[in-house]
Coordinates of C-alpha atoms and ligand atoms in Angstrom, one line a residue:
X1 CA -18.3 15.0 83.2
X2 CA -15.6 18.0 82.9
X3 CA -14.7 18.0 78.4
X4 CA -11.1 18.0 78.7
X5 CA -10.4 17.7 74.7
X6 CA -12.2 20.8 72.9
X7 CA -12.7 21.1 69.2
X8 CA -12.8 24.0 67.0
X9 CA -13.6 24.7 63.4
X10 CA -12.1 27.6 61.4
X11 CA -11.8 28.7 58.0
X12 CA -8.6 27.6 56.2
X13 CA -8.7 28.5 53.1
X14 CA -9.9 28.0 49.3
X15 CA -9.0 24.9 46.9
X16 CA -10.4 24.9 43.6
X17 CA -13.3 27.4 44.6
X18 CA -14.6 25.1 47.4
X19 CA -14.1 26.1 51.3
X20 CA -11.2 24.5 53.2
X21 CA -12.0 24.0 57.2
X22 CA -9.4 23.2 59.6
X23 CA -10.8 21.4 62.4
X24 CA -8.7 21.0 65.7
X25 CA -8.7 19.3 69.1
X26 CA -6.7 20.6 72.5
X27 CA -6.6 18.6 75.5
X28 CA -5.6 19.7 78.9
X29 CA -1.8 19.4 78.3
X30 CA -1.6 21.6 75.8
X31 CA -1.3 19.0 72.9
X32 CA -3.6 19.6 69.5
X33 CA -4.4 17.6 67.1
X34 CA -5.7 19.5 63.4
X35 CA -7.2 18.7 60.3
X36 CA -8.2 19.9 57.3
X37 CA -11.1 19.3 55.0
X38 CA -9.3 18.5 51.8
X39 CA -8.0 15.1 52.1
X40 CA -9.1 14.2 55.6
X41 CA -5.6 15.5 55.9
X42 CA -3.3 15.9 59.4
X43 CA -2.2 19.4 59.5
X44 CA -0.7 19.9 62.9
X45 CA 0.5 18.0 65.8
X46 CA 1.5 20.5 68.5
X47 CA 3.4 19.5 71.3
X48 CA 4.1 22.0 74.3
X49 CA 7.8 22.5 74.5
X50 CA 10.3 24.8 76.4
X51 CA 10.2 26.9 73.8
X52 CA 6.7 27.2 72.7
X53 CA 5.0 24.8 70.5
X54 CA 6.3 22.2 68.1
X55 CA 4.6 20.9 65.1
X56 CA 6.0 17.0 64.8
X57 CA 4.4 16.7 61.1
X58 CA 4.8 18.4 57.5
X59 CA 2.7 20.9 56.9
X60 CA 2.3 23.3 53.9
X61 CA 1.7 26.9 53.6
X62 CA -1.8 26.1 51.5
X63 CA -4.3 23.3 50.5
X64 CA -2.9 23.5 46.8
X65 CA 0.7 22.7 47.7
X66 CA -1.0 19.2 49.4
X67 CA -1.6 18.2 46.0
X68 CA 1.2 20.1 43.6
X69 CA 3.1 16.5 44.2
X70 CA 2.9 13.3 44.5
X71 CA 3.9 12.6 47.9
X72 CA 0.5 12.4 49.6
X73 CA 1.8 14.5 53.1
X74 CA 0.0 13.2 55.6
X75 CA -3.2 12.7 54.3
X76 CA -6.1 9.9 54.4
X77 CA -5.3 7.2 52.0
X78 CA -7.6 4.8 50.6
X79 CA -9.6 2.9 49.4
X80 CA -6.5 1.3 49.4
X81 CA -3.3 1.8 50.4
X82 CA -0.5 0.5 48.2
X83 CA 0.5 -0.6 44.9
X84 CA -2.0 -2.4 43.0
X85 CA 0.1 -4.1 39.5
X86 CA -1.6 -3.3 36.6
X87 CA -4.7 -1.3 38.3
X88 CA -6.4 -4.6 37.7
X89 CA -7.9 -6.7 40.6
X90 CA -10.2 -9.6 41.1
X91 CA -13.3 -9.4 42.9
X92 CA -15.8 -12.4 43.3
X93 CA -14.4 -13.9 40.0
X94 CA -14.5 -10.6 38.1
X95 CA -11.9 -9.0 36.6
X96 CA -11.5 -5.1 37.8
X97 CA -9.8 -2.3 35.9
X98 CA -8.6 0.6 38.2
X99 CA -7.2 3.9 37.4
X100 CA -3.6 3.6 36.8
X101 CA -1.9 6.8 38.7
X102 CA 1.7 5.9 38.8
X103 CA 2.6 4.3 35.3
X104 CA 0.4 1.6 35.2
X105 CA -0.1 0.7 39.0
X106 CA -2.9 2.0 40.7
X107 CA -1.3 4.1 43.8
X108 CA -3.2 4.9 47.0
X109 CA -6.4 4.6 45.8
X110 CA -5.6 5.8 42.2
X111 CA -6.4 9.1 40.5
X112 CA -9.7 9.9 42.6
X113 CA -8.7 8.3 46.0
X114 CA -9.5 9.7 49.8
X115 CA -6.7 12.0 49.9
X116 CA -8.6 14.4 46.8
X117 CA -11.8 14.4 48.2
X118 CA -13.3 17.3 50.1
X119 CA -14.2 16.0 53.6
X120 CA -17.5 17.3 55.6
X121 CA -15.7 18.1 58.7
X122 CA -17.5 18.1 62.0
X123 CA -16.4 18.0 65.8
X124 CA -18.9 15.6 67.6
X125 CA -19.0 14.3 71.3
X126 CA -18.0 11.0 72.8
X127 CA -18.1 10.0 76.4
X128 CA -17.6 14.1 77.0
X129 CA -15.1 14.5 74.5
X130 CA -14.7 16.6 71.2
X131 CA -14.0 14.5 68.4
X132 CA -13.3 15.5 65.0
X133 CA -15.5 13.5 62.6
X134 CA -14.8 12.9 58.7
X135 CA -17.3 11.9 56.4
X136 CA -17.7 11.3 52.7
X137 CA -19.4 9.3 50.4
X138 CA -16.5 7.6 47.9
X139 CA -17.7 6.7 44.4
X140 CA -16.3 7.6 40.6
X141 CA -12.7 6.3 41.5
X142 CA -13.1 3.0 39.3
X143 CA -13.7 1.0 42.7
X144 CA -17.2 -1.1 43.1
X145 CA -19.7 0.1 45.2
X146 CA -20.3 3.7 46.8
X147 CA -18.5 3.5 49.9
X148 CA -19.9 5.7 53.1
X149 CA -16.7 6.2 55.2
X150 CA -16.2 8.1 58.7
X151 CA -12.9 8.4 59.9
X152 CA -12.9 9.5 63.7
X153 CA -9.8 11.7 64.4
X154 CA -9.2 11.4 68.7
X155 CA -6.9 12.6 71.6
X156 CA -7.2 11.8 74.8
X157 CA -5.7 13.0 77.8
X158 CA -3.1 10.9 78.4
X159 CA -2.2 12.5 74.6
X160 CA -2.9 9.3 72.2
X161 CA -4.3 10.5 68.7
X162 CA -6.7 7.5 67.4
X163 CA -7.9 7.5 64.0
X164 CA -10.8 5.2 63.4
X165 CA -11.7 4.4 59.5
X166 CA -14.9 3.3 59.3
X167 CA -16.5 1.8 56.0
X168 CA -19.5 0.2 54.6
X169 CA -20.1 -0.3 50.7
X170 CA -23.2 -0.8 48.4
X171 CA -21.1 -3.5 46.5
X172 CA -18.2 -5.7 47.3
X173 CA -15.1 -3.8 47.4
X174 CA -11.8 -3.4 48.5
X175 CA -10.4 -1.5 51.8
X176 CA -7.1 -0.9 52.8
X177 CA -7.2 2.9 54.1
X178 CA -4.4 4.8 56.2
X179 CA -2.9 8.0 57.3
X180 CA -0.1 8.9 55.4
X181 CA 1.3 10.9 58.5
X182 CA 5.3 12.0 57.9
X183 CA 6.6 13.0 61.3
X184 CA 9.7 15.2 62.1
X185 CA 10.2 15.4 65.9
X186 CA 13.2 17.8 65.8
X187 CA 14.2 21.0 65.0
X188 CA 16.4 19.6 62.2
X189 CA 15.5 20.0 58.3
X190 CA 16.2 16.1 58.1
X191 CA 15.1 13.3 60.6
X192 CA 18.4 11.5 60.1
X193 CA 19.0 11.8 64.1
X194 CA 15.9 10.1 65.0
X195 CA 15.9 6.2 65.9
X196 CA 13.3 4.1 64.7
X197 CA 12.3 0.4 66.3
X198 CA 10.1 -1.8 64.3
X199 CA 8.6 -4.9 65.3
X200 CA 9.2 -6.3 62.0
X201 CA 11.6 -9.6 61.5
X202 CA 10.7 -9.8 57.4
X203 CA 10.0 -7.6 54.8
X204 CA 8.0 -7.8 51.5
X205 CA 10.3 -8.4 48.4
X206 CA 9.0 -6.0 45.6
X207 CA 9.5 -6.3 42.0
X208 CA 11.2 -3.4 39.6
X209 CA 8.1 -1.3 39.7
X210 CA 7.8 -1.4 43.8
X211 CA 4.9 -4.0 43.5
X212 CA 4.6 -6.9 46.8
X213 CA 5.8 -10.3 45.8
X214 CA 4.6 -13.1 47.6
X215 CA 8.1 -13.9 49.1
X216 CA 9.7 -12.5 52.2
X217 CA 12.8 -11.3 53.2
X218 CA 14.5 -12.0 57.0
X219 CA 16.2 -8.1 58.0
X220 CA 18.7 -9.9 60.2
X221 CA 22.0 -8.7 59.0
X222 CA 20.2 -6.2 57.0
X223 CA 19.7 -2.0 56.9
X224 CA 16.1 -3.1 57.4
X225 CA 16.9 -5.0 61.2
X226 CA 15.2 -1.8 63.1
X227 CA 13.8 -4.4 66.0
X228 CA 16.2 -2.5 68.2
X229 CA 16.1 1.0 68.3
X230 CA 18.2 2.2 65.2
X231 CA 19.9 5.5 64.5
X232 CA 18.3 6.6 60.8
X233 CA 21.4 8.1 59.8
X234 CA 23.3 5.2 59.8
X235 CA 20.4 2.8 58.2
X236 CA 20.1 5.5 55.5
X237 CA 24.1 5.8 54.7
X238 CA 23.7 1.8 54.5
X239 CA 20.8 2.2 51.7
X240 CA 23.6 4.1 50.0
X241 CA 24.2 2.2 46.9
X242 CA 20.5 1.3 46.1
X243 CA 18.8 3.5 43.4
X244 CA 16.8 5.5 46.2
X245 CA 19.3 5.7 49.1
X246 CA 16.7 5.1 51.1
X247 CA 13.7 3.6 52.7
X248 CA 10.3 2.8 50.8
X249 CA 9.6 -0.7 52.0
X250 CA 6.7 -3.1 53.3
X251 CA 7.6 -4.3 56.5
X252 CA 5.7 -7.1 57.9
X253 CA 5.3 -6.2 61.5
X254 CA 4.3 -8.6 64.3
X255 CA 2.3 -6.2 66.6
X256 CA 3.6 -7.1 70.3
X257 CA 0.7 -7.3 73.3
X258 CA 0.3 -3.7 73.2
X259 CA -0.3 -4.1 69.5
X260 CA 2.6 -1.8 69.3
X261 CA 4.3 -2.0 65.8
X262 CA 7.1 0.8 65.8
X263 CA 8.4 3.6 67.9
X264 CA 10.3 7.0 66.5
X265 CA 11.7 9.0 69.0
X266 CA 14.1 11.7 68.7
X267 CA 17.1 11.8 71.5
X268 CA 17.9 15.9 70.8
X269 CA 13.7 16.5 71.2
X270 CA 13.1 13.9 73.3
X271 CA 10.1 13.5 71.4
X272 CA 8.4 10.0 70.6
X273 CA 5.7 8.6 68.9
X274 CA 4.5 5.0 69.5
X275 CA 2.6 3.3 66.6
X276 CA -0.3 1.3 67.6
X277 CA -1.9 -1.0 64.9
X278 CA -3.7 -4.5 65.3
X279 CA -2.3 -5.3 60.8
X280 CA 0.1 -7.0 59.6
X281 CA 2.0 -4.1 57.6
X282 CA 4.3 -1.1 58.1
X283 CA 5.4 0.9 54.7
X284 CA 8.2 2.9 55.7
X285 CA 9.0 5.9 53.6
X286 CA 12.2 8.1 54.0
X287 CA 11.2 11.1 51.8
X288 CA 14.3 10.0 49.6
X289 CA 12.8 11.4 46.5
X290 CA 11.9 14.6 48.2
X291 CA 13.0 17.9 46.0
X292 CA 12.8 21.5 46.1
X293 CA 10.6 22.5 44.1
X294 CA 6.4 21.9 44.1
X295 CA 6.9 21.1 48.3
X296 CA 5.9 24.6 50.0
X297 CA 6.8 23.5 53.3
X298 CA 5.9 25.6 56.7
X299 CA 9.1 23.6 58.3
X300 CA 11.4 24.4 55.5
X301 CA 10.3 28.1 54.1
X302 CA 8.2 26.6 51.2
X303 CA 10.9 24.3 50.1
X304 CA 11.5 20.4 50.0
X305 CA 14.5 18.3 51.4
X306 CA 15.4 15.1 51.2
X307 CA 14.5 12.9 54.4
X308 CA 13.2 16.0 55.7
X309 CA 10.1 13.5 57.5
X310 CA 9.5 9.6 57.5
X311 CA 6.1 8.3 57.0
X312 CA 5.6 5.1 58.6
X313 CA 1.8 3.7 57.3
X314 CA 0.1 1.0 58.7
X315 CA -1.8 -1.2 56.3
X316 CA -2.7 -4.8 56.0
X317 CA -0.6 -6.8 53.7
X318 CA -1.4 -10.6 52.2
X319 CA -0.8 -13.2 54.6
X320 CA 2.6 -14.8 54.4
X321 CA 0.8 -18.3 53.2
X322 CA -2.5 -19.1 51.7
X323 CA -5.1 -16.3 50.1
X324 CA -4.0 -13.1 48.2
X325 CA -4.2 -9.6 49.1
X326 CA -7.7 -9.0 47.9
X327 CA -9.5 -11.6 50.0
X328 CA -7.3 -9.8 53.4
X329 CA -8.3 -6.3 52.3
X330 CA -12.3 -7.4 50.6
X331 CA -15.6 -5.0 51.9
X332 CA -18.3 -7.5 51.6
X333 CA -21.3 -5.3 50.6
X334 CA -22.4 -4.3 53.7
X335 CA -20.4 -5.5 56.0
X336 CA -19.1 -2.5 58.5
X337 CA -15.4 -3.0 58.9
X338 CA -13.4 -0.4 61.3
X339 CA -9.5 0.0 61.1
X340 CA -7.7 1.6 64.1
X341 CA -4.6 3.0 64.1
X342 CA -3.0 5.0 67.8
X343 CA 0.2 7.1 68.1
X344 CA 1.0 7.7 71.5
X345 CA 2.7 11.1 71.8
X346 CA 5.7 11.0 74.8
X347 CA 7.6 14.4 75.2
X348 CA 8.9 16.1 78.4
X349 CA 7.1 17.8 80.4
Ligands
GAL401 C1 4.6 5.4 49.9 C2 5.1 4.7 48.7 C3 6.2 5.6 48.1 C4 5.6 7.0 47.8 C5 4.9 7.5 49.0 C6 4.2 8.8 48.6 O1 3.6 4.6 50.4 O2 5.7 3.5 49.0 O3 6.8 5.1 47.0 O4 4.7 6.8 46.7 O5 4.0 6.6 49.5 O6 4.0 9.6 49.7

């Protein structure tokens, strides 16, 4: 069979004394897909346009700048993703202490989590394909058990970018993992002209220090109703008198039969991105606490704006009724257990 998606593996650059690779994929439309090894982190998403290529992610100039603050730019997150009160969790009766990395919740896997890891990068084949492959072993972040975990990085020819996290753990463990991908579609330093849909009806109500509570808000007649297409601009100027002015919420999203959980498109790009997840959860992040300083942006000349790019990170929440967080998001010691996530890239050709 003809290999329509190629892979390639370069030198990036140096973090901390250790080699940086940048692994990418191009398929037959001109669309690539690129990584780098520090952080299992998305780099590029290139898009043929009119006018030569646009990159619909944030990108920095070097591997430091991915980790000079504390917004995780599209990078692997895990073991798990979220807010974790206290760092402390409960596992088979046992009572867990986890780094605390943000006050004293454990964030994103806490101090040691996916995103600062060195990856071993490879490109491998499937069914004639190039494929990049991620692979590390995760121990010494506070979690139990060594965890082996591949994440497959994916693009086919109809241009959908799949991302398959794959675990298995010497001990029972927790894992949550997901791409902390912020897209900007445009040409614009903000994304306030985009429209987002989410399949969501409720959201998570959070206490004080952004922590899940078990009880759930509806969005209908609220800034957080995006189940039709909705202009960011104006959701964001409603979020106007909260303490953010902003979006950093825990949607929970009812995937429809595609498993199809949100869509952001841009109408002056006509760029979109289709966000395909089988979980129950969608945090929506609207760069609100973005600044100017410590965010060496490519998009921006090595400076940060506000709602300059919106992550949007699929992740498994607690079920509405009966057990907790940790028994929906609990490794068995080993037990396999794959997460898939798919963005399917639409753009004029
Ligand atoms: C989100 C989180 C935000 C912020 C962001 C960092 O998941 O809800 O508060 O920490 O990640 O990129």
């Amino acid at each position: 069979m003809e290999n329509k998606v190629v892979g390639s593996i370069k030198d990036f650059d140096e973090y901390q004394g250790h080699k940086i690779q940048k692994l990418s994929l191009t398929n037959q439309n001109g669309v690539t897909l690129s990584l780098l090894t520090l952080g299992a982190t998305i780099y590029e998403i290139n898009i043929p346009s009119e006018t030569g290529v646009q990159n619909i992610v944030l990108n920095y100039y070097h591997s430091k700048d991915y980790l000079a603050n504390p917004y995780y730019v599209c990078m692997a997150i895990g073991r798990t993703a979220g807010r974790i009160k206290n760092g402390n969790i409960i596992l088979a009766g046992q009572s867990i202490q986890l780094p605390q990395n943000e006050g004293k919740t454990n964030l994103h896997g806490g101090t040691n989590g996916f995103n600062s890891q060195i990856w071993q990068g490879k490109i491998i084949q499937i069914a004639g394909n190039d494929v990049i492959e991620m692979s590390h072993l995760q121990e010494g972040d506070g979690y139990p058990g060594k965890m082996r975990i591949k994440i497959l990085y994916s693009l086919s020819a109809d241009d959908v970018i799949e991302i398959k996290f794959c675990a298995i753990s010497t001990a029972d463990t927790l894992f949550n993992p997901t791409q902390h991908i912020y897209f900007n579609l445009g040409k614009n330093d903000t994304v306030k002209e985009h429209l987002l849909k989410i399949n969501a009806k409720q959201i998570q109500k959070l206490d004080s220090n952004k922590i899940p509570l078990a009880d759930r808000v509806t969005v209908a007649d609220t800034p957080f109703d995006f189940r039709q297409p909705t202009s960011l601009d104006k959701a964001i100027a409603a979020m106007n008198d909260t303490a953010e002015k902003g979006f950093d919420d825990i949607f929970a999203v009812e995937p429809d039969k595609d498993n199809l959980v949100a869509v952001l498109s841009d109408p002056l790009s006509k760029i979109s991105v289709a966000i395909e997840s089988a979980r129950n959860g969608l945090v929506v992040f609207t760069a609100n606490s973005f600044t100017q300083q410590n965010m060496n942006f490519v998009r921006t000349n090595g400076i940060g704006k506000r709602y300059e790019g919106i992550a949007l990170e699929p992740q498994t929440l607690a079920p509405s009724k009966g057990d907790g967080l940790f028994s929906a998001i609990k490794l068995a010691k080993g037990e396999e257990k794959t997460y898939t996530i798919k963005y399917h890239l639409n753009y004029e050709r």
